[in-house]
Each structure stands twice: as structure tokens, then as C-alpha cells.
Coordinates of C-alpha atoms in Angstrom, one line a residue:
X1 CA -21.9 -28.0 4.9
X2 CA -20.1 -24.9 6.6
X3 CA -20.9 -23.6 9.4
X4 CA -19.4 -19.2 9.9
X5 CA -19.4 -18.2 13.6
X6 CA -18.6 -14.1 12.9
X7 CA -16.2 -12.8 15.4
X8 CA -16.0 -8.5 15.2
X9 CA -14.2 -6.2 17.0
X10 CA -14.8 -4.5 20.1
X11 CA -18.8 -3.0 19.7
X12 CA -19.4 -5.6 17.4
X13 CA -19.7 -5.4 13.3
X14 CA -22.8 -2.8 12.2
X15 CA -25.0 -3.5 9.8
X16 CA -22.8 -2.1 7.4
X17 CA -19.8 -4.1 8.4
X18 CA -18.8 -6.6 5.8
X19 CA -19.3 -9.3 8.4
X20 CA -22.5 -8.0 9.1
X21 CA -23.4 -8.3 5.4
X22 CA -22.2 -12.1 5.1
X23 CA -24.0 -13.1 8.5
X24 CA -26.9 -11.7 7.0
X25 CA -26.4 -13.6 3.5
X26 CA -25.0 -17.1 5.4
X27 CA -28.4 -17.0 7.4
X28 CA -28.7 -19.7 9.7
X29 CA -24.9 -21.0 8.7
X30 CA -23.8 -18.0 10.6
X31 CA -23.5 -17.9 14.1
X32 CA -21.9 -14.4 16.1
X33 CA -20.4 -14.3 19.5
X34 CA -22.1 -12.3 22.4
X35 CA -19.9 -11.5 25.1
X36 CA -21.1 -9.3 27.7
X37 CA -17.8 -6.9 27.2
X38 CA -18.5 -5.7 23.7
X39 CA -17.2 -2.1 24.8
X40 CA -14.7 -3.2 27.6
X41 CA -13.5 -6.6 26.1
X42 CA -12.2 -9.0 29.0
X43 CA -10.2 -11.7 27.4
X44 CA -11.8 -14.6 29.2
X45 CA -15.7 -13.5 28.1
X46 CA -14.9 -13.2 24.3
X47 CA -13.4 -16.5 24.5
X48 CA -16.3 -18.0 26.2
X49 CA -18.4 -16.3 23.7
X50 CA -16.3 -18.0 20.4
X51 CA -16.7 -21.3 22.7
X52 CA -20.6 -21.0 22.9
X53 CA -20.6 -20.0 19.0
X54 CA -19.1 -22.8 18.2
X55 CA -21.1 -25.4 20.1
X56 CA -23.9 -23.9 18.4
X57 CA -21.9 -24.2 14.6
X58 CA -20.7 -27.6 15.0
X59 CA -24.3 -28.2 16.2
X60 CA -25.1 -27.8 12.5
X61 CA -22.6 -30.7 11.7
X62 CA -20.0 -29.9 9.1
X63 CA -17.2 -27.8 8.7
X64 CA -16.9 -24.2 11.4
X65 CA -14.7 -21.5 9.7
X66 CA -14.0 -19.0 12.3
X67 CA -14.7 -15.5 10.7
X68 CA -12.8 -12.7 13.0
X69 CA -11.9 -9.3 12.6
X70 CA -9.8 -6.5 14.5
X71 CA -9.7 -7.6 18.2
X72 CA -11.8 -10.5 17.4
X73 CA -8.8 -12.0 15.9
X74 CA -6.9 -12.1 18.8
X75 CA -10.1 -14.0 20.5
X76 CA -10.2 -16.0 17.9
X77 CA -6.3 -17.2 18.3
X78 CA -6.9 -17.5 22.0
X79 CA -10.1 -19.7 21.7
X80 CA -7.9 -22.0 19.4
X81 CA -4.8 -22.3 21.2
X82 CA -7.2 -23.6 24.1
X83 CA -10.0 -25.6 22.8
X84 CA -7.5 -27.1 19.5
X85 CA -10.7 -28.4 17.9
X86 CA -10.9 -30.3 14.7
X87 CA -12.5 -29.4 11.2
X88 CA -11.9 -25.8 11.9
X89 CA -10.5 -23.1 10.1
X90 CA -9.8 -18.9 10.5
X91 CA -10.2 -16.2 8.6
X92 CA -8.2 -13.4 10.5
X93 CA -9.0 -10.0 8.8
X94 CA -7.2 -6.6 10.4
X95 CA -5.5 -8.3 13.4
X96 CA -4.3 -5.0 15.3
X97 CA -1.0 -4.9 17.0
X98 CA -1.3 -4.9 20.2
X99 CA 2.3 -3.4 21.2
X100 CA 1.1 -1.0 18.5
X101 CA 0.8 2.9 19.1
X102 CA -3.4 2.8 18.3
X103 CA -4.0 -0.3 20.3
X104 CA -7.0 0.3 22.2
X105 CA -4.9 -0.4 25.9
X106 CA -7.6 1.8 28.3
X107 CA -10.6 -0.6 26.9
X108 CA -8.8 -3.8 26.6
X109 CA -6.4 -4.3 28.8
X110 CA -6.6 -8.2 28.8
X111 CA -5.4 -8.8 25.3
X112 CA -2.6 -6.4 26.0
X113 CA -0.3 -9.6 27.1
X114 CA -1.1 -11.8 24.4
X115 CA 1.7 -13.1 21.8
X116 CA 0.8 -14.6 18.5
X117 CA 1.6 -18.3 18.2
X118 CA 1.3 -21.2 15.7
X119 CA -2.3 -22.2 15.2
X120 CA -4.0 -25.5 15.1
X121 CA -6.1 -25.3 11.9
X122 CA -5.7 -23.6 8.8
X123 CA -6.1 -19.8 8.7
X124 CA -4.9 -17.1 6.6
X125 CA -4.6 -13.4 7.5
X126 CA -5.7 -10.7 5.3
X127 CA -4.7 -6.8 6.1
X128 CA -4.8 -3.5 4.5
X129 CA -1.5 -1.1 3.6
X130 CA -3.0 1.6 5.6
X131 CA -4.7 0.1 9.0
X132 CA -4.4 2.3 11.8
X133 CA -4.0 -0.7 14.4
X134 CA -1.5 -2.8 12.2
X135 CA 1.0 -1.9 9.5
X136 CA 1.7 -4.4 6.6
X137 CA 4.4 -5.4 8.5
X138 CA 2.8 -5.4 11.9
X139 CA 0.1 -8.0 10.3
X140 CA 2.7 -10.1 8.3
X141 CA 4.7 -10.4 11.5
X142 CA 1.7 -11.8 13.7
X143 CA 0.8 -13.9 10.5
X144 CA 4.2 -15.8 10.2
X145 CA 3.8 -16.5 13.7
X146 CA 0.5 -17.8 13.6
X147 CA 1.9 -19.8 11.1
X148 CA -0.5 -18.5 8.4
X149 CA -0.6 -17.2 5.1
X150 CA -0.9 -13.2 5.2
X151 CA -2.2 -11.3 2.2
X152 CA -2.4 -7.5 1.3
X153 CA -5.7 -6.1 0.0
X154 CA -4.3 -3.0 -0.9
X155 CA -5.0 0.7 1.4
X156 CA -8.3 0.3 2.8
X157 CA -7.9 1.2 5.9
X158 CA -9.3 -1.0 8.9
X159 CA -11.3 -3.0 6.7
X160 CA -14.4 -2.1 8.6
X161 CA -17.5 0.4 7.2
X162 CA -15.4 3.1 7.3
X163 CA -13.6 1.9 4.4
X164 CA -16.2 1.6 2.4
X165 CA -15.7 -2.1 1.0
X166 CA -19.3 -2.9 0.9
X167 CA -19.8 -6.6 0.7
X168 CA -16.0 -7.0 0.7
X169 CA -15.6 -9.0 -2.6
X170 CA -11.8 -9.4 -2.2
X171 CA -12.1 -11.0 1.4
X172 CA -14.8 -13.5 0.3
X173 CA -12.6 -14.6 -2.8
X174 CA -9.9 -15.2 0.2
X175 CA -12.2 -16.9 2.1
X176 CA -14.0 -19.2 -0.2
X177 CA -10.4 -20.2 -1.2
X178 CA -9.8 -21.4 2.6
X179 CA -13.0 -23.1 3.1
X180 CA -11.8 -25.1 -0.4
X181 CA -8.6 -25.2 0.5

């Protein structure tokens, strides 16, 4: 059994989101964060938040595969470096850059200090050519420092509804190959 706990970006996934469409097809195997600093993220709730997730996922018993996009990556990173749990794995999608020109400094100043490093668990990181918050090589940079592999999906923007992926078959081919993996 696998257990997801979804990790968006600041404001959350919308129903649209790809994450949003997975949660809804997991069902109860799907757990999301809810920090109280969706708009304003403050390092220290969004990590709580991944913490709480995942005492609810490994409630479930099995497998947790962290499911993270955009800023929620960087939460996601954090949360492992800290809590190093076992049986757990990350699927990083559109990690932005945060010494990056589009990085979103005015509403979240405390992931503005953060550095990628190697992470306890499997992961992989999967970006688009054409993200506004992280370049190909932006994304393969903070991926060979996380220590994972990185992938291309081609120029689809942020990866969010705006790029009009849908259900995002190419992610969950990526993902089902980590959860195997």
C-alpha cells in the first residue's frame, strides 16, 4: 500500500491542478498539507504541515511518497532533511530557483535562504524547458544536489493548470516508476 501526501505551491493546487486531479483519483491514499500561510508561506508552518501529513499517511501503514510541486518542493526537502524518515520517497515537480529572477521573494521570504542538499530517500525531479521560476538548468542544478535524478518533460511551462497538462500522464509514468523503483 502507498500512501501520497500532495504538497502544492503557494495557494495550493486548484481543482484543475494535476495534483488536484490525482488527490481526487488516490482518494483516501492521499493526504494534502494545510499550513495556515498558503499565500504568505513561512518556512516553519509548511513544514509542520508536511509533518502532520505524514503522521496521517504512515497512519495508513505502507509506503508515503511525498508528492510536491513549485515551492512545495522546497518544503518538502526541508521536512526531509529534518525528520529523515524511512520508507519514504519524493516526487519533486517544478522546483523554482530561489536565487532566480521570478522567485516569489516579497511572499516568501523564509525559503529565500534555503540551499539544496543530498536527500535521505529516493526522489527524482521532473521540470519543464520553459518554467518561469526554474530553467532546465536551474532545476538540474538543485536536482544533482539533491542527489536525484532530474528529467525534462519538454516546454510546458510551470507544470501547473496554466499549462494545460490535464491529468499529467507523463508525470504519473515518472511517478509510478519511483514508487516501483
Amino acid at each position: 500500500m502507498v500512501a501520497y501526501i500532495i504538497i502544492p505551491g503557494i495557494d495550493g493546487s486548484d481543482g484543475e491542478h494535476w495534483q488536484s486531479r490525482w488527490e481526487a483519483a488516490w482518494g483516501d491514499a492521499a493526504v494534502r498539507i494545510a499550513p495556515g500561510s498558503w499565500s504568505r508561506p513561512e518556512l516553519p508552518d509548511w513544514v509542520a504541515a508536511v509533518q502532520a501529513a505524514y503522521v496521517r499517511a504512515a497512519a495508513q501503514g505502507g509506503r508515503v511518497v511525498l508528492v510536491a510541486h513549485s515551492l512545495g518542493c522546497w518544503a518538502a526537502a526541508e521536512w526531509l532533511a529534518r525528520a529523515r524518515p524511512e520508507g519514504v520517497s519524493a516526487f519533486l515537480s517544478a522546483p523554482p530557483d530561489p536565487r532566480g529572477p521570478a522567485f516569489p521573494r516579497a511572499a516568501a521570504p523564509t525559503f529565500l535562504g534555503l540551499s539544496a542538499r543530498p536527500l535521505p530517500c529516493s526522489a527524482v525531479v521532473v521540470a519543464s524547458d520553459d518554467d518561469p521560476y526554474g530553467g532546465p538548468s536551474a532545476s538540474a542544478a538543485l536536482a544533482a544536489a539533491w542527489q536525484a535524478p532530474w528529467h525534462s518533460v519538454g516546454a510546458h511551462g510551470h507544470l501547473n493548470s496554466a499549462s494545460g497538462i490535464g491529468d499529467w500522464p507523463v508525470g504519473r509514468e515518472l511517478l509510478c516508476a519511483l514508487v516501483s523503483g
